[in-house]
XYZ file of N, CA and C in Angstrom:
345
model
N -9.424 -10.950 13.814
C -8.881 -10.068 12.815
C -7.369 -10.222 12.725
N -6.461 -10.662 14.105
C -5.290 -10.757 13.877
C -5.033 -12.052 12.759
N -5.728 -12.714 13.361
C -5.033 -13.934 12.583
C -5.041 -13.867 11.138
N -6.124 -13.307 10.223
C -6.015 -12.899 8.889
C -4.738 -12.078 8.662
N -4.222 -11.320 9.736
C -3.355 -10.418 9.073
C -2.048 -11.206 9.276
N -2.396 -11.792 10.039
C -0.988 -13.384 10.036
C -0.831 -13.786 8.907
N -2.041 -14.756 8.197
C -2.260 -15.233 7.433
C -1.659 -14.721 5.958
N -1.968 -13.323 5.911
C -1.626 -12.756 4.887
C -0.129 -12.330 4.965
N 0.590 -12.019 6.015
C 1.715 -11.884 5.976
C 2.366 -13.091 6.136
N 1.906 -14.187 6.419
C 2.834 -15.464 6.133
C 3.085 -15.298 4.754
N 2.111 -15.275 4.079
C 1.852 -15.910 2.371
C 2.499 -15.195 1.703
N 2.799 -13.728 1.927
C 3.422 -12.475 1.557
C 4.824 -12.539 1.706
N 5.288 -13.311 2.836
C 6.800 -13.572 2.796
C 7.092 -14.687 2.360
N 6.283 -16.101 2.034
C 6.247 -16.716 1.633
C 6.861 -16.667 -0.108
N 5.582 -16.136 -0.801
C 6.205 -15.262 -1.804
C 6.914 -14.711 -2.401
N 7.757 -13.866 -0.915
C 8.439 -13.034 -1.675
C 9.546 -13.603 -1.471
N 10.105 -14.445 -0.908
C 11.127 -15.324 -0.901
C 11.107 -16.291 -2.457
N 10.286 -16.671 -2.543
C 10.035 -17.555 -3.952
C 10.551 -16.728 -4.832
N 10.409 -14.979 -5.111
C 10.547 -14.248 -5.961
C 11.739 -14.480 -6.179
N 12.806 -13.827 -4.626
C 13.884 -13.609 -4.395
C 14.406 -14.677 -4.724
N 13.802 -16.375 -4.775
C 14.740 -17.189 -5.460
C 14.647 -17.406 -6.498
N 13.504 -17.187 -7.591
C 13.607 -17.305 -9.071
C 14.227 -15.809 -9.714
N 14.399 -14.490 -8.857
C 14.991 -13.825 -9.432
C 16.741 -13.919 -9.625
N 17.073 -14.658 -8.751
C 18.683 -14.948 -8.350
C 19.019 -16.289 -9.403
N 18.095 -16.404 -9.313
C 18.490 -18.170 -10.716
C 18.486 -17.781 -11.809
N 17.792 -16.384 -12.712
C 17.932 -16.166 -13.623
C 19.639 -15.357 -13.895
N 20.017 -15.304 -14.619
C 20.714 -14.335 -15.423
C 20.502 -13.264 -15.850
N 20.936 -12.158 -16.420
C 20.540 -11.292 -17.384
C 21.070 -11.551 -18.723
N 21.938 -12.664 -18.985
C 22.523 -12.551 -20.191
C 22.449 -13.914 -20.685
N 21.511 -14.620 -20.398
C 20.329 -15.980 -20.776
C 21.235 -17.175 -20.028
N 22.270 -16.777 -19.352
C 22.795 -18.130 -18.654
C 21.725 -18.400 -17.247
N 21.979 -18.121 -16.239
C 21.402 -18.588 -14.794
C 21.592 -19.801 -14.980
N 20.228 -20.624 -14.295
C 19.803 -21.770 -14.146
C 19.470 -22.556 -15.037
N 18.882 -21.850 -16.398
C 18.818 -22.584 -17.345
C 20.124 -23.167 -18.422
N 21.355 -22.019 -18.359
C 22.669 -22.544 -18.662
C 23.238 -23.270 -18.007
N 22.981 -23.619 -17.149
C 23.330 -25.332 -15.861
C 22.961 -25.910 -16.951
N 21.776 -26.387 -17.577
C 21.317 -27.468 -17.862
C 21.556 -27.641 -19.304
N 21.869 -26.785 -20.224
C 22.262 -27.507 -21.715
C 22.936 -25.867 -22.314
N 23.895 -25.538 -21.444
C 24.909 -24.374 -21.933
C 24.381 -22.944 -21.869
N 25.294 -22.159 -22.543
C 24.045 -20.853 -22.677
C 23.863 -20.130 -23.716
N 23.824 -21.188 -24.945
C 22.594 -21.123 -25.556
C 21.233 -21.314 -25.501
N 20.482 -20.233 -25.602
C 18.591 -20.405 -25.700
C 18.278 -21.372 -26.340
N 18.708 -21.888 -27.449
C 18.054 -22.319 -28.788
C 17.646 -23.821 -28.491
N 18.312 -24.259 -27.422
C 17.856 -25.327 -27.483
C 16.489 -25.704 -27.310
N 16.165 -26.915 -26.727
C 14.919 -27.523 -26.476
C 14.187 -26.987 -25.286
N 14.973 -27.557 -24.129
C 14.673 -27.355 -23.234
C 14.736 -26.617 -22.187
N 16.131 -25.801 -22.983
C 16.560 -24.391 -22.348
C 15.081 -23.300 -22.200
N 15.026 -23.173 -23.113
C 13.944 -21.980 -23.729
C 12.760 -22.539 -23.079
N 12.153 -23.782 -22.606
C 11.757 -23.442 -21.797
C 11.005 -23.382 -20.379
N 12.641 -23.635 -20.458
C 13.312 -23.145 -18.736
C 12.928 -21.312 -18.460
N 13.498 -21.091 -19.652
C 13.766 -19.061 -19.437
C 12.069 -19.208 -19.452
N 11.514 -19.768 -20.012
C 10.200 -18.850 -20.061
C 9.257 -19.403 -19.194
N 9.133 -20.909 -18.295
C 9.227 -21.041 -17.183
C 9.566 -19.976 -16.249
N 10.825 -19.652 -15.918
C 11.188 -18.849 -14.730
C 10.458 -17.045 -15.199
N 10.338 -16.650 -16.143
C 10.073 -15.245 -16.382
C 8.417 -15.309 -16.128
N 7.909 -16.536 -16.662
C 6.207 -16.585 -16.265
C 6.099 -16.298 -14.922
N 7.151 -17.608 -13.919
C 7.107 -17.325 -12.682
C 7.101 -16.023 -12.179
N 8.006 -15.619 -12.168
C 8.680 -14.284 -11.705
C 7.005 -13.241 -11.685
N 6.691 -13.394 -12.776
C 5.522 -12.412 -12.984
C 4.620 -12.512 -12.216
N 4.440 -13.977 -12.532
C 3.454 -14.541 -11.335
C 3.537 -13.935 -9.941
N 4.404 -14.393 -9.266
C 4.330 -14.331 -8.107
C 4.739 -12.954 -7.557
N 5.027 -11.661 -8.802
C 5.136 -10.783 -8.497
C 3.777 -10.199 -8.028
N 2.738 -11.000 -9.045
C 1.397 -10.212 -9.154
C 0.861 -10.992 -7.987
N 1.265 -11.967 -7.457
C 0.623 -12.512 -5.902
C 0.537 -11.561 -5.240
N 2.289 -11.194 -5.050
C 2.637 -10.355 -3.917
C 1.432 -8.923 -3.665
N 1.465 -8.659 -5.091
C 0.450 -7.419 -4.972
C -0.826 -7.510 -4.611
N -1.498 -8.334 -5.268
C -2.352 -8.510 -5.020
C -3.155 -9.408 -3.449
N -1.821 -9.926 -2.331
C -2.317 -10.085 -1.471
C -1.892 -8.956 -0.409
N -1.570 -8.094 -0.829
C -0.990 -6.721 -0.450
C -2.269 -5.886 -0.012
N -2.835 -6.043 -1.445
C -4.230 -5.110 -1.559
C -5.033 -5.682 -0.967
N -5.482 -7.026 -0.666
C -6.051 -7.866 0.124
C -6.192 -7.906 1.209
N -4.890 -7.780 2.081
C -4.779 -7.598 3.396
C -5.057 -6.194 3.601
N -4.825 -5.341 3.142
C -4.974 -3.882 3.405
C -6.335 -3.635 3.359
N -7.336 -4.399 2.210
C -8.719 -4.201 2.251
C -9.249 -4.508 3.385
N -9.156 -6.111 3.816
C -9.654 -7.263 4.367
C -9.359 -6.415 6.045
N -8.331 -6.264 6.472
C -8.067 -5.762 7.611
C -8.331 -4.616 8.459
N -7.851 -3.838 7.224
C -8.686 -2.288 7.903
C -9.880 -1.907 8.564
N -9.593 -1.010 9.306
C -10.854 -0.690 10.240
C -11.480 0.834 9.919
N -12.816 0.102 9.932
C -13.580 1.595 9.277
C -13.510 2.798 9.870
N -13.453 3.686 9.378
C -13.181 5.315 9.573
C -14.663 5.736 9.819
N -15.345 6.681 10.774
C -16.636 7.511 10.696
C -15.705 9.099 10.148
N -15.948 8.928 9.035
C -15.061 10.559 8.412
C -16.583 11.441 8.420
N -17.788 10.809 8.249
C -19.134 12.041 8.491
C -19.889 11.872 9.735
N -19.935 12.857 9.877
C -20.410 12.662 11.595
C -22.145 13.032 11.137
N -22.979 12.734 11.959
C -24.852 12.527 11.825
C -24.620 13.835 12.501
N -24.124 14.216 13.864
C -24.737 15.572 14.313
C -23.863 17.154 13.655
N -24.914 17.797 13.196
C -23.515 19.023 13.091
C -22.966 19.659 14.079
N -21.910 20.150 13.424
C -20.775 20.698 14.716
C -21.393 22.048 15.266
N -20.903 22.231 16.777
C -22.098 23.391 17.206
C -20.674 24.501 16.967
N -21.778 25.687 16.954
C -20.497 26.774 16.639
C -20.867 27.503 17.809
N -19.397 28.460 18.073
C -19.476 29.456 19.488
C -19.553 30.384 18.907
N -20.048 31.523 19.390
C -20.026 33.163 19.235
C -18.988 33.114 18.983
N -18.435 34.132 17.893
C -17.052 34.694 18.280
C -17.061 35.420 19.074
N -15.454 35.483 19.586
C -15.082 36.605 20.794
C -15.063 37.541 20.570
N -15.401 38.645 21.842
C -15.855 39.932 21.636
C -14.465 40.357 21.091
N -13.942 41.236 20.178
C -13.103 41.779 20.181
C -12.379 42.629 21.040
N -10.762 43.063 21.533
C -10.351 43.868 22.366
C -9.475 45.069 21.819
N -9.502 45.935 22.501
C -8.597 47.113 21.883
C -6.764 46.678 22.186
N -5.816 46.816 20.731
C -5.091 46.639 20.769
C -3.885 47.388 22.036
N -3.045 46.195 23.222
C -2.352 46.888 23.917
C -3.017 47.536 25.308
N -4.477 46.565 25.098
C -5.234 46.828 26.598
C -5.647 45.299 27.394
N -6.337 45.665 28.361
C -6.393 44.261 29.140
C -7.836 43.454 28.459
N -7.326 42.031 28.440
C -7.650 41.397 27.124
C -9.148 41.104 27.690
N -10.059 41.365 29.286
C -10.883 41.146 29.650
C -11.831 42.587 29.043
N -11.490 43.810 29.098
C -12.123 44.611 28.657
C -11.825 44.511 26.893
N -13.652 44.580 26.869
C -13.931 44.705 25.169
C -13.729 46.260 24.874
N -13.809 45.995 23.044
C -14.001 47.424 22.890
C -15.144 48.362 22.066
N -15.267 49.457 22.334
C -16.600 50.022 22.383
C -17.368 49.760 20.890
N -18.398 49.409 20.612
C -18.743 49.382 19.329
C -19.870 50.821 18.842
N -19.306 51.287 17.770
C -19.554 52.750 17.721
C -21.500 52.505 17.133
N -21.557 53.783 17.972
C -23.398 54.002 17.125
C -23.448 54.274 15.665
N -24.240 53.828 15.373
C -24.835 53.937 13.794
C -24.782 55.576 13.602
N -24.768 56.082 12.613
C -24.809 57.396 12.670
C -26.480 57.223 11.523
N -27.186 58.063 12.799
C -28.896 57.914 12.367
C -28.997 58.973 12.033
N -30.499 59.528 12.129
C -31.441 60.688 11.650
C -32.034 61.098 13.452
């Protein structure tokens, strides 16, 4: 069981490093990595797509991350018994005591008033 959860946390940092480097190459204002290569204008050829290259990525491997997230968390976990087969036994309650007396002596429980 360990080694799956290795497994999955290799791939998971794996990942998220990839993220962390296609998120740092982009820009917000259409230069990054793709304005290295033919200015920063979009319009070109091969600029555009560069940007839409790296934004596919990005998505991508965002939705890895999650989804081997949920994976490992499924895959790994160990089952819970949350219903138990026997029922729980119950105790008498305790006799009640008179308030401000010694907690071993109970207190008197009155007669029915009969015929």
């Amino acid at each position: 069981m360990s080694t799956i959860f290795t497994l999955f946390m290799v791939l998971i940092m794996i990942a998220s490093i990839l993220l962390i480097i296609m998120v740092m190459a982009q820009n917000p204002k259409g230069g990054g990595l793709s304005g290295t290569f033919g200015g920063t204008s979009s319009a070109q050829f091969g600029v555009q797509r560069t940007n839409d290259f790296m934004e596919k990525a990005t998505w991508t491997l965002g939705a890895i991350i999650v989804v081997l997230i949920l994976l490992s968390v499924i895959l790994t976990a160990k089952p819970t018994t949350s219903f138990q087969q026997t029922p729980a036994k119950r105790e008498a309650p305790a006799p009640q005591t008179a308030p401000g007396t010694n907690s071993s002596a109970t207190m008197p429980v009155p007669a029915p008033a009969g015929k």
